[in-house]
Coordinates of C-alpha atoms and ligand atoms in Angstrom, one line a residue:
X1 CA -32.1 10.6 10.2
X2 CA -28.8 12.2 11.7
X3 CA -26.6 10.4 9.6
X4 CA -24.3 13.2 7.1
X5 CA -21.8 12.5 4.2
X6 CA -18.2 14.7 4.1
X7 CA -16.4 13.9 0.9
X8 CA -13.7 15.8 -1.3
X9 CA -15.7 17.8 -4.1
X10 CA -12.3 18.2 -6.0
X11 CA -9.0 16.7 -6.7
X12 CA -9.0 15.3 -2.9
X13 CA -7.0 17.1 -0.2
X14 CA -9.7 19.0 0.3
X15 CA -9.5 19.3 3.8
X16 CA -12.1 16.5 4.9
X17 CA -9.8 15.8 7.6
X18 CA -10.0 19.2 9.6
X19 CA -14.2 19.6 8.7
X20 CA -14.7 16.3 9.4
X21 CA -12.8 16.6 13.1
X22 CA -14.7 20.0 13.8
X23 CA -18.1 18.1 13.2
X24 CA -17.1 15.1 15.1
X25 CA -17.5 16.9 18.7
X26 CA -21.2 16.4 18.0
X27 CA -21.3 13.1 16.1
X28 CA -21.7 9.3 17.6
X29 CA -20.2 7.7 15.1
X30 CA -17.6 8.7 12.3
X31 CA -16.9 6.0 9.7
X32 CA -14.4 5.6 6.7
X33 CA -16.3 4.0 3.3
X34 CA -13.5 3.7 0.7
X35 CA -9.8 4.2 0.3
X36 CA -7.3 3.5 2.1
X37 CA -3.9 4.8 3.3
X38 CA -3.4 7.0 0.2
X39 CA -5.5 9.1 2.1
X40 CA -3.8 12.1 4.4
X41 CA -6.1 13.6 6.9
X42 CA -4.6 17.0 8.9
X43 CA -6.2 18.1 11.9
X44 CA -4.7 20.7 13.4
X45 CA -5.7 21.8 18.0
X46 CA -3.3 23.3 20.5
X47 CA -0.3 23.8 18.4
X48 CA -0.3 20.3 17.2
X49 CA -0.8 19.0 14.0
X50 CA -1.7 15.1 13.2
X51 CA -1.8 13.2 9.8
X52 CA -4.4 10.5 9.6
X53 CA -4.0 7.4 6.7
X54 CA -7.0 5.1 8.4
X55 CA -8.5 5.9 11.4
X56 CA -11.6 8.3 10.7
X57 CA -10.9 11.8 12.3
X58 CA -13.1 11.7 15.2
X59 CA -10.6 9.8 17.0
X60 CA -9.8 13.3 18.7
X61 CA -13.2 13.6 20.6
X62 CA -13.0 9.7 21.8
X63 CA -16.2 9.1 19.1
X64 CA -16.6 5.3 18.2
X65 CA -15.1 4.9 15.0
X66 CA -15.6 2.2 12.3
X67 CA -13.6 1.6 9.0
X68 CA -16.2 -0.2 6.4
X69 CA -16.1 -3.0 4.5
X70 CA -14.9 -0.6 1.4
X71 CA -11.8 0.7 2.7
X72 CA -8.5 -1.4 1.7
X73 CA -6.6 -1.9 4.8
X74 CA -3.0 -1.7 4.9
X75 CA -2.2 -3.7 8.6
X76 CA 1.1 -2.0 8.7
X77 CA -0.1 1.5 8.7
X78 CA -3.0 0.7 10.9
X79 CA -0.8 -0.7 13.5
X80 CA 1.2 2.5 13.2
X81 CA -1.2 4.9 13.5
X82 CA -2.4 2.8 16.8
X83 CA 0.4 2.6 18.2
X84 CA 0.9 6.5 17.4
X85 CA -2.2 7.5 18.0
X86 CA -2.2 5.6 21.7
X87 CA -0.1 8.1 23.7
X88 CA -2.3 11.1 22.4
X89 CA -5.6 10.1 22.8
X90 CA -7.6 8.5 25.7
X91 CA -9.3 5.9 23.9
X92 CA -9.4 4.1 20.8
X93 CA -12.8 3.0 20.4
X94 CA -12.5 1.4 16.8
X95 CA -14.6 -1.1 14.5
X96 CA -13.0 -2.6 12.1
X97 CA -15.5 -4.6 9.3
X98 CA -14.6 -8.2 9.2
X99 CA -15.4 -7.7 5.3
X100 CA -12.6 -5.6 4.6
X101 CA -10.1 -6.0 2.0
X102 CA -6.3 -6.2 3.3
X103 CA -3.3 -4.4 1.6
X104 CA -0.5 -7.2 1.9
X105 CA 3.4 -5.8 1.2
X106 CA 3.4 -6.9 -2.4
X107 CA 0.1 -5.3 -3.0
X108 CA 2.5 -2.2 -2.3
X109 CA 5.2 -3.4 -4.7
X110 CA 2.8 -4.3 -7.3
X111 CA 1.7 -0.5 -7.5
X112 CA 5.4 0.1 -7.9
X113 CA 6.4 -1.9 -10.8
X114 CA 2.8 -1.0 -12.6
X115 CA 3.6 2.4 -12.4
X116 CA 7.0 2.0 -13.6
X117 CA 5.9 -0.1 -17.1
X118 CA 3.5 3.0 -17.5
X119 CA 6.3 5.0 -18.5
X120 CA 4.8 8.7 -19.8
X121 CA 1.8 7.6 -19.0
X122 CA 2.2 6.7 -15.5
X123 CA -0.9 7.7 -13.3
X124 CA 1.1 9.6 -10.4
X125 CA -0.6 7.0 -7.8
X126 CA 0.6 7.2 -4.1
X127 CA 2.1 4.0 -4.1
X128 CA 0.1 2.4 -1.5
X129 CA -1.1 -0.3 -3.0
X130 CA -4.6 1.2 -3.2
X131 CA -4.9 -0.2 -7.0
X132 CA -3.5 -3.7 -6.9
X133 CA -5.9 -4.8 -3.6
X134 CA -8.9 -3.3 -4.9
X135 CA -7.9 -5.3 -8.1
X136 CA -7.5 -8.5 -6.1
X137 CA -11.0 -7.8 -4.6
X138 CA -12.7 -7.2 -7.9
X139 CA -11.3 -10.3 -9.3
X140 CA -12.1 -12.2 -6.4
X141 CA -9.0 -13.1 -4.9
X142 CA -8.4 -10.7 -2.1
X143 CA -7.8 -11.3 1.9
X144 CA -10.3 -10.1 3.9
X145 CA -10.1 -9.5 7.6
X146 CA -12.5 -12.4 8.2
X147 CA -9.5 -14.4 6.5
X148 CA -6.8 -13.2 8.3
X149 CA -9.0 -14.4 11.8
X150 CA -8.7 -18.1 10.3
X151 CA -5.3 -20.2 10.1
X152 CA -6.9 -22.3 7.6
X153 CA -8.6 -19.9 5.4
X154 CA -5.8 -17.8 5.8
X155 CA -3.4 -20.1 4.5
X156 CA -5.1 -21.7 1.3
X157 CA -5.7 -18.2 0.2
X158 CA -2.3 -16.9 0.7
X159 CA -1.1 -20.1 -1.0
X160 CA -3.1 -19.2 -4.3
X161 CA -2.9 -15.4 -4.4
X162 CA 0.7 -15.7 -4.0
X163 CA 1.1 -18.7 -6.7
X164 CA -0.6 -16.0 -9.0
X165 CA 1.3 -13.3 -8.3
X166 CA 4.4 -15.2 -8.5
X167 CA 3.6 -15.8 -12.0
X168 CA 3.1 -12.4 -12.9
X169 CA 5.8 -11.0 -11.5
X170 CA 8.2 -13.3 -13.4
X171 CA 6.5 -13.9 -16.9
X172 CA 4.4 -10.6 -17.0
X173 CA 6.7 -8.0 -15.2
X174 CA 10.1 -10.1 -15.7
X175 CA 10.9 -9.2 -12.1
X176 CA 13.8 -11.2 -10.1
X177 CA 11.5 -10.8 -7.0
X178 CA 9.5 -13.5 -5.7
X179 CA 7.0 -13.1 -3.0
X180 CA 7.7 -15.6 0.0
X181 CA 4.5 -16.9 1.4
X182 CA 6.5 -17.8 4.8
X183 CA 7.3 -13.9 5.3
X184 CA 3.3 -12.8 4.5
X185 CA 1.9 -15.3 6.2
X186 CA 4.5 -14.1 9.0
X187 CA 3.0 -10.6 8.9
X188 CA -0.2 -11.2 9.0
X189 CA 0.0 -13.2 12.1
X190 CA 2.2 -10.4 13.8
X191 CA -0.3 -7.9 12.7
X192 CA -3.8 -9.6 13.3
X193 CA -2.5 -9.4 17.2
X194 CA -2.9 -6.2 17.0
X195 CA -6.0 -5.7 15.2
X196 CA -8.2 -8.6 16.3
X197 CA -10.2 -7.4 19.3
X198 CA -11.4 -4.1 17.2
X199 CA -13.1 -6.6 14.3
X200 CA -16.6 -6.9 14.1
X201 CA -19.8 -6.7 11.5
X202 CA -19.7 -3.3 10.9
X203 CA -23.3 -2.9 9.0
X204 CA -25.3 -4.7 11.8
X205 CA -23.4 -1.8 14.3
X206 CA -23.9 1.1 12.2
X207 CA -27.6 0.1 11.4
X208 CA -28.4 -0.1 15.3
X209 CA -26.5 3.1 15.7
X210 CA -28.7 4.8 13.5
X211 CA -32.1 3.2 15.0
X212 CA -31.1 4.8 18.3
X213 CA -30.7 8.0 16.5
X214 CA -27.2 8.3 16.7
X215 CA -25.6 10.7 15.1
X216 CA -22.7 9.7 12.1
X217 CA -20.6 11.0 10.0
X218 CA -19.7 9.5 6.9
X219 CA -15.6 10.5 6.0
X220 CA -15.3 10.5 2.5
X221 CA -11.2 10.1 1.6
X222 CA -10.0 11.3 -1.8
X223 CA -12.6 13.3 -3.8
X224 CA -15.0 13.5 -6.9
X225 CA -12.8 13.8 -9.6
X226 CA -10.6 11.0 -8.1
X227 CA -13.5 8.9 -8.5
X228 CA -13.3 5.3 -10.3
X229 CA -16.2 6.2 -12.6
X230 CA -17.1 9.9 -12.6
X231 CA -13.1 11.0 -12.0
X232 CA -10.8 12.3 -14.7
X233 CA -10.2 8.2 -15.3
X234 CA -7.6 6.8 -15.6
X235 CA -6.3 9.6 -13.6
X236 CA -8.3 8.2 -10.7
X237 CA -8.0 6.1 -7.6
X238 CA -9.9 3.2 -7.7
X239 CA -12.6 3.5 -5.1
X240 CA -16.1 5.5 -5.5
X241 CA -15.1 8.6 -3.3
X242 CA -18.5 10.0 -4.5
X243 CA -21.9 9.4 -2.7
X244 CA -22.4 5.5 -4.1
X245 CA -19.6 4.7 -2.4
X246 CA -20.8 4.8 1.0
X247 CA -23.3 2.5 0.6
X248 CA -21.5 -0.1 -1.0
X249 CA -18.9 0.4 1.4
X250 CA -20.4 0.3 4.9
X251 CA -23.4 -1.7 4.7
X252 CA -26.1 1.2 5.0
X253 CA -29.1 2.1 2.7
X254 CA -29.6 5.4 1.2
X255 CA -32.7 6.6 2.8
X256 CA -30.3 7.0 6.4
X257 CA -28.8 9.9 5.1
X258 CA -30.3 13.2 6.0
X259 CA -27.3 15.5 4.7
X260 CA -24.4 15.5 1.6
X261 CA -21.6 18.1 2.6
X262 CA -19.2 18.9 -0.1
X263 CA -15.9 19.9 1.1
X264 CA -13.8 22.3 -1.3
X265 CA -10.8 24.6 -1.0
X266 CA -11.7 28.0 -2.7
X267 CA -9.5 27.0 -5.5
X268 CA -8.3 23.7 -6.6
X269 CA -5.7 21.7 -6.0
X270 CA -4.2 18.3 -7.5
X271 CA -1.6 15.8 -7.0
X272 CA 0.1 13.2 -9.6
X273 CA -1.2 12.8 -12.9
X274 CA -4.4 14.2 -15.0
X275 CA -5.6 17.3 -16.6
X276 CA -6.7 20.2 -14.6
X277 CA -7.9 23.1 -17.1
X278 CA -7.3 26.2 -14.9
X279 CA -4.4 25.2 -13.6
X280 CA -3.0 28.8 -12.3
X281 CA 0.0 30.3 -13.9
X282 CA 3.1 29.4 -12.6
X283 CA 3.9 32.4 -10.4
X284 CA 0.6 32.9 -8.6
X285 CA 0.7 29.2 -8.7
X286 CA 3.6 28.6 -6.7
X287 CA 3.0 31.5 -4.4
X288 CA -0.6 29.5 -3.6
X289 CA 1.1 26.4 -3.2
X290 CA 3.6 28.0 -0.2
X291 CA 1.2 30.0 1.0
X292 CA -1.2 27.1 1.4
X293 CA 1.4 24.5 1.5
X294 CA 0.2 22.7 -0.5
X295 CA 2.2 19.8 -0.5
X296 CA 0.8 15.8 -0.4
X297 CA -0.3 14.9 3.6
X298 CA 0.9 11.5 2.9
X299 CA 3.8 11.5 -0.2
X300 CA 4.9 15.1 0.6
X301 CA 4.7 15.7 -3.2
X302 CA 4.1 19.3 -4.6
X303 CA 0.4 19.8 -5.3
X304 CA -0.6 21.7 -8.4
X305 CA -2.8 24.8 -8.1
X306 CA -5.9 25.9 -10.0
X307 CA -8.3 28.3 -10.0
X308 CA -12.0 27.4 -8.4
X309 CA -13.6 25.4 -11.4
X310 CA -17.3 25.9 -11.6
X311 CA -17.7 23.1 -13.8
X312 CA -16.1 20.8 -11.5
X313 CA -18.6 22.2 -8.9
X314 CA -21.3 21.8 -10.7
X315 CA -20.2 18.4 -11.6
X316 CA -19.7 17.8 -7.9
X317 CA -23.2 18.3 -6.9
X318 CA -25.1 17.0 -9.1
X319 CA -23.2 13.5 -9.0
X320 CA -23.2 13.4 -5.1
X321 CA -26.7 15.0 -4.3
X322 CA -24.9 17.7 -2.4
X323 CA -26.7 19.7 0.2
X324 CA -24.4 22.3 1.1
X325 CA -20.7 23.1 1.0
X326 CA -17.6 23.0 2.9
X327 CA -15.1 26.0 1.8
X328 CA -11.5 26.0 3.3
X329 CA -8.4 27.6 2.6
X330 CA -9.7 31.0 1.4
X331 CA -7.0 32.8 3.6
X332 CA -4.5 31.1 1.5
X333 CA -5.7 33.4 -1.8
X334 CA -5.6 36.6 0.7
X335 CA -3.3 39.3 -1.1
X336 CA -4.0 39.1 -4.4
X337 CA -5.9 41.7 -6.7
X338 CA -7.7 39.2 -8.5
X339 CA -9.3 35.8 -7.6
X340 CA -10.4 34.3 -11.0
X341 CA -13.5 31.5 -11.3
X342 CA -13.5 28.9 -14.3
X343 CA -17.0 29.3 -15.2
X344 CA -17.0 27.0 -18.3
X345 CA -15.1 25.7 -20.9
X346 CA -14.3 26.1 -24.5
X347 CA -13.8 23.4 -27.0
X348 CA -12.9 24.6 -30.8
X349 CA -15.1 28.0 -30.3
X350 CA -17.8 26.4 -28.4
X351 CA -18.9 26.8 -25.0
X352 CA -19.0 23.6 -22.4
X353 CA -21.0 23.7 -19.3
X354 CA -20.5 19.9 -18.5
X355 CA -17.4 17.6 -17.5
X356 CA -16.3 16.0 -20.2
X357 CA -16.2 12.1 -20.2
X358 CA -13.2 12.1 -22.9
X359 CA -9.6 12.9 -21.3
X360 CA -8.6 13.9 -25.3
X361 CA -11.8 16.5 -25.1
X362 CA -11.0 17.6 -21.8
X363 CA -7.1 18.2 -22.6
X364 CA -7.9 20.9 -25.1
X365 CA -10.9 22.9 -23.2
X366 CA -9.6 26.0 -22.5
X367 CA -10.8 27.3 -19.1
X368 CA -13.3 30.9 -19.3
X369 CA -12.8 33.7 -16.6
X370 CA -14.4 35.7 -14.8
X371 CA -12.3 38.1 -12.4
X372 CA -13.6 38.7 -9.0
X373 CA -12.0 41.3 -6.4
X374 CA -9.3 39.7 -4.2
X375 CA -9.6 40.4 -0.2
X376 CA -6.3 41.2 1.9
X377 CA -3.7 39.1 3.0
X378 CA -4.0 38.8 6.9
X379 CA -2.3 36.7 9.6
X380 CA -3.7 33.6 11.2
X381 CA -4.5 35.4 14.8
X382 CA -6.0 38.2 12.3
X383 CA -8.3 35.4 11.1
X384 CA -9.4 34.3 14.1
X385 CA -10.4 37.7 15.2
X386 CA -12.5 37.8 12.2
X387 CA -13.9 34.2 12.8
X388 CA -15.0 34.9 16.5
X389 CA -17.0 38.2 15.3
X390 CA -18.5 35.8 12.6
X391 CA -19.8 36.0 8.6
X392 CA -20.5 39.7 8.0
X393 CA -16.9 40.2 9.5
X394 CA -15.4 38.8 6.5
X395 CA -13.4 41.3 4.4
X396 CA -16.5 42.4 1.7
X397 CA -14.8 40.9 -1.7
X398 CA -14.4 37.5 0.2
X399 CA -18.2 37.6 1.2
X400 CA -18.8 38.3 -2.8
X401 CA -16.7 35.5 -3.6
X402 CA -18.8 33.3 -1.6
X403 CA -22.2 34.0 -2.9
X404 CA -20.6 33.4 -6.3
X405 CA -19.9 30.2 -5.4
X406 CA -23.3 29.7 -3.2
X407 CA -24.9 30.9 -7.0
X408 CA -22.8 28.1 -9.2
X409 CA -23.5 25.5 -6.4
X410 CA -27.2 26.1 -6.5
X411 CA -26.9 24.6 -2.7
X412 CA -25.5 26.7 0.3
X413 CA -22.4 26.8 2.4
X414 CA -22.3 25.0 6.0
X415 CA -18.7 26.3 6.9
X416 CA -16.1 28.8 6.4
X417 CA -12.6 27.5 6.8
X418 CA -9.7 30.2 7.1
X419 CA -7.0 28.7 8.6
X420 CA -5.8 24.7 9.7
X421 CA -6.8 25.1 13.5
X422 CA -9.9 23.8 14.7
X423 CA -10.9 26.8 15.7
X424 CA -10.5 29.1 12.9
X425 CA -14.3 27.7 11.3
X426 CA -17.1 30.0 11.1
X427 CA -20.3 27.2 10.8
X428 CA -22.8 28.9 8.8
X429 CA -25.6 26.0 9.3
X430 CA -25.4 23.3 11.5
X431 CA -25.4 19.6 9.9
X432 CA -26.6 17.5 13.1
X433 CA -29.8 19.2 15.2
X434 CA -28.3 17.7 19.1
Ligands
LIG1 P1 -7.9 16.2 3.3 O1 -7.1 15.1 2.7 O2 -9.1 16.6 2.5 O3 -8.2 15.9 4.8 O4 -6.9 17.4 3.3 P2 -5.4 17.5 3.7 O5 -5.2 17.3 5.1 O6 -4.6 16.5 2.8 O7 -5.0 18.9 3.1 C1 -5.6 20.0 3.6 C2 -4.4 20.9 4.1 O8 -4.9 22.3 4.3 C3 -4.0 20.5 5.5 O9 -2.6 20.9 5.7 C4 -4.8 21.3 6.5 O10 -4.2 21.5 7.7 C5 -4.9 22.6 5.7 N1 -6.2 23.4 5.9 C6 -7.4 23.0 6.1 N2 -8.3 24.0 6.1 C7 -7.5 25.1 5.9 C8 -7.9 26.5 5.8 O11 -9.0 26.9 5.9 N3 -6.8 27.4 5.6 C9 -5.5 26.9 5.6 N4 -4.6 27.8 5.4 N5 -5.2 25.6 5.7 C10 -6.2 24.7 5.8
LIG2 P1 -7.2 12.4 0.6 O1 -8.1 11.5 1.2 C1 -5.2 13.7 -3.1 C2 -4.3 10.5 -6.1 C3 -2.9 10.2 -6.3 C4 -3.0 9.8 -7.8 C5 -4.3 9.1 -7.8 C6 -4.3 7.6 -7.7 O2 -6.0 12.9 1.4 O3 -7.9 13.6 -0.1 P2 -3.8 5.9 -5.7 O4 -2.6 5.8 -4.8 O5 -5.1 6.2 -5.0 O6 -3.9 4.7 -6.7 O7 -3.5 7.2 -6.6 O8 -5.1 9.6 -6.8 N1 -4.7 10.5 -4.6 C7 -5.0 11.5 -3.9 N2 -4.9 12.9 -4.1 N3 -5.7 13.3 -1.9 C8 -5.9 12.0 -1.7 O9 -6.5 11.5 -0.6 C9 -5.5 11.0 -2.7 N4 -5.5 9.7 -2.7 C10 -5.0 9.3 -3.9 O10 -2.0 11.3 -6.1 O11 -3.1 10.9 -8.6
LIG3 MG1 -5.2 14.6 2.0

């Protein structure tokens, strides 16, 4: 059963994108379950750094590559990131499920104007559109790519959405815009050229894959707390991030997978909306957010910064199954005296081990500390020397700090990320077995 999950344990941003390239050299297959282009993917090799929205980061070793029926697809993007990606790569060997649910332009604007009647309590969303297609899917009246192959199917469904949204726009939002049906139905055609030839059924592929004993990734895009049902809703995308998710979302059952890998930075970060309890203070935090850069892959906003939340971790691998863990980023806290670990919160004098399910409840926990040693602040090329000597190179405090969080886990770590380069990974266990 070679078949192993990578999704974001946290707030998202994780960096999926750089474990999930690094595993890809020995993978068949890499697929993308859920999301869409709110998703920012960096991979970093020979002085080059590249920002994925859709296309699952194995694109890099030439893998086969195959964007499930639970991703939202923005055409647009895609045809971008083909057309960028093209030059840079040797081949694009993609699959794209014919049950996939299309972002169309006013999905975009839709995101816009909901956000805007939120007011205060706007979510913070990345304005792709993400919301209003998986919307239109739930309530049954989205595009798929099956659709867009059809003229007739394509129109009669374009005709109705539209006349809907049309509606709303005017006597719900009050908006002067109108949504032409000439221009979508323009864009799709424009846009289908492009993607045609990579459509397929993505389940019956992915389920002969695996009888041969290929080996695939699962990408995971946002992470757990983003999650539609176990996130900090409504401070949430509106896809399952978590385990559930790839199921639903590429056509597989669950006894394929053999392994669940976590990825987490060693602290937290978070972008838009929501509570986040040990949110750092704002000096350290802003030294962690430009020593880490910590700003959005795909809006370029500011993240906020936190300190490593065991509850969340907890919370983490318990809902996902988790095997092991994924740690990045722990360069980024180099330098300081003091690394601190939220071990649990407290509520009105009382102690809480467990995410709360309330956003009211969870805005007045109070994060509880425990201070561990910091580790020093060395350069990237001083990193790698440490990475090529291996584990029990790494500075003694950090190793500490790593069994801490092998102890809250209760599962251990795969990999050791300390810096954006490929090659900066120390892989503690491998996930495939060749
Ligand atoms: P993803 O959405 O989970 O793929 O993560 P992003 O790409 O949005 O954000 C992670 C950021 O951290 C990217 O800029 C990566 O290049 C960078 N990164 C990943 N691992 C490390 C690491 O171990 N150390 C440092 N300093 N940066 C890292
Ligand atoms: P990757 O895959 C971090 C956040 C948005 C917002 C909320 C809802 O790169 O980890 P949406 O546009 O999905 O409706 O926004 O979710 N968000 C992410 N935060 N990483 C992501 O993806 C995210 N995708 C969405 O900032 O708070
Ligand atoms: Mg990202």
């Amino acid at each position: 059963m070679p078949c192993t999950v990578i999704l974001g344990a946290q707030f998202g941003d994780e960096g999926k994108g750089k474990v999930v390239d690094y595993y890809s050299k020995d993978a068949d297959v890499i697929v993308r379950y859920q999301g869409g282009c709110n998703a920012g993917h960096t991979i970093v090799f020979g002085g080059q750094v590249f920002k994925l929205h859709l296309i699952p980061s194995g694109v890099f070793y030439g893998k086969r590559l195959i964007i499930g029926n639970g991703v939202v697809l923005d055409l647009e993007t895609l045809s971008k990131e083909i057309d960028d990606l093209n030059p840079k790569i040797e081949k694009l060997d993609l699959l794209i499920s014919n049950r996939t649910h299309i972002t169309l332009p006013f999905h975009k604007e839709l995101d816009g104007i909901e956000e805007s009647f939120r007011g205060k309590s706007k979510i913070g969303t990345t304005k792709r559109g993400i919301g209003p297609t998986y919307t239109d899917k739930v309530a049954r009246c989205g595009l798929r790519i099956v659709d867009l192959l059809d003229n007739e199917v394509l129109d009669k469904k374009l005709s109705e959405t539209i006349m809907i949204k049309n509606r709303i726009l005017k006597n719900v939002f009050e908006s002067k815009t109108q949504i032409s049906k000439k221009e979508i139905l323009a864009y799709c055609i424009k846009h289908r050229e492009k993607i045609k030839d990579y459509v397929g059924d993505a389940s019956v592929e992915l389920n002969n894959a695996i009888k041969q004993d290929k080996n695939v990734l699962f990408e995971g895009a946002q992470g757990t707390l983003l999650d539609i049902d176990h996130g900090t809703y409504p401070f949430v995308t509106s896809s399952n991030p978590t385990i559930g998710g790839v199921f639903t979302g590429s056509g597989i059952g669950p006894k394929h997978i053999d392994k669940i890998i976590g990825v987490m930075k060693g602290y937290i970060t978070r972008v838009g909306g929501g509570p986040m309890t040990s949110e750092m203070g704002k000096v350290i935090g802003e030294r962690t957010r430009e020593k880490g850069k910590e700003f959005g892959a795909t809006t370029g906003r500011p993240r906020r910064c936190g300190w490593l939340d065991a509850v969340i971790l907890r919370y983490a691998v318990r809902l996902n199954s988790l095997n092991g863990i994924a740690i990045t980023k722990l360069d980024v806290l180099g330098g300081l005296n003091k690394v601190k670990v939220c071990t649990s919160y407290k509520i009105n004098g009382k102690t809480l081990e467990e995410f709360p399910a309330s956003l009211k409840i969870l805005e007045k926990c109070e994060p509880v500390y425990e201070e561990f040693d910091g580790w020093e602040d060395l350069s990237e090329e001083e990193w790698m020397e440490i990475v090529k000597k291996g584990y029990y190179a790494l500075p003694k405090e950090m190793r500490d700090y790593l069994k801490k969080v092998e102890e809250i886990a209760g599962v251990p770590i795969f990999l050791i990320s300390l810096g954006p380069d490929r090659e900066a990974t120390i892989s503690i266990k491998e996930i495939f077995d060749h």
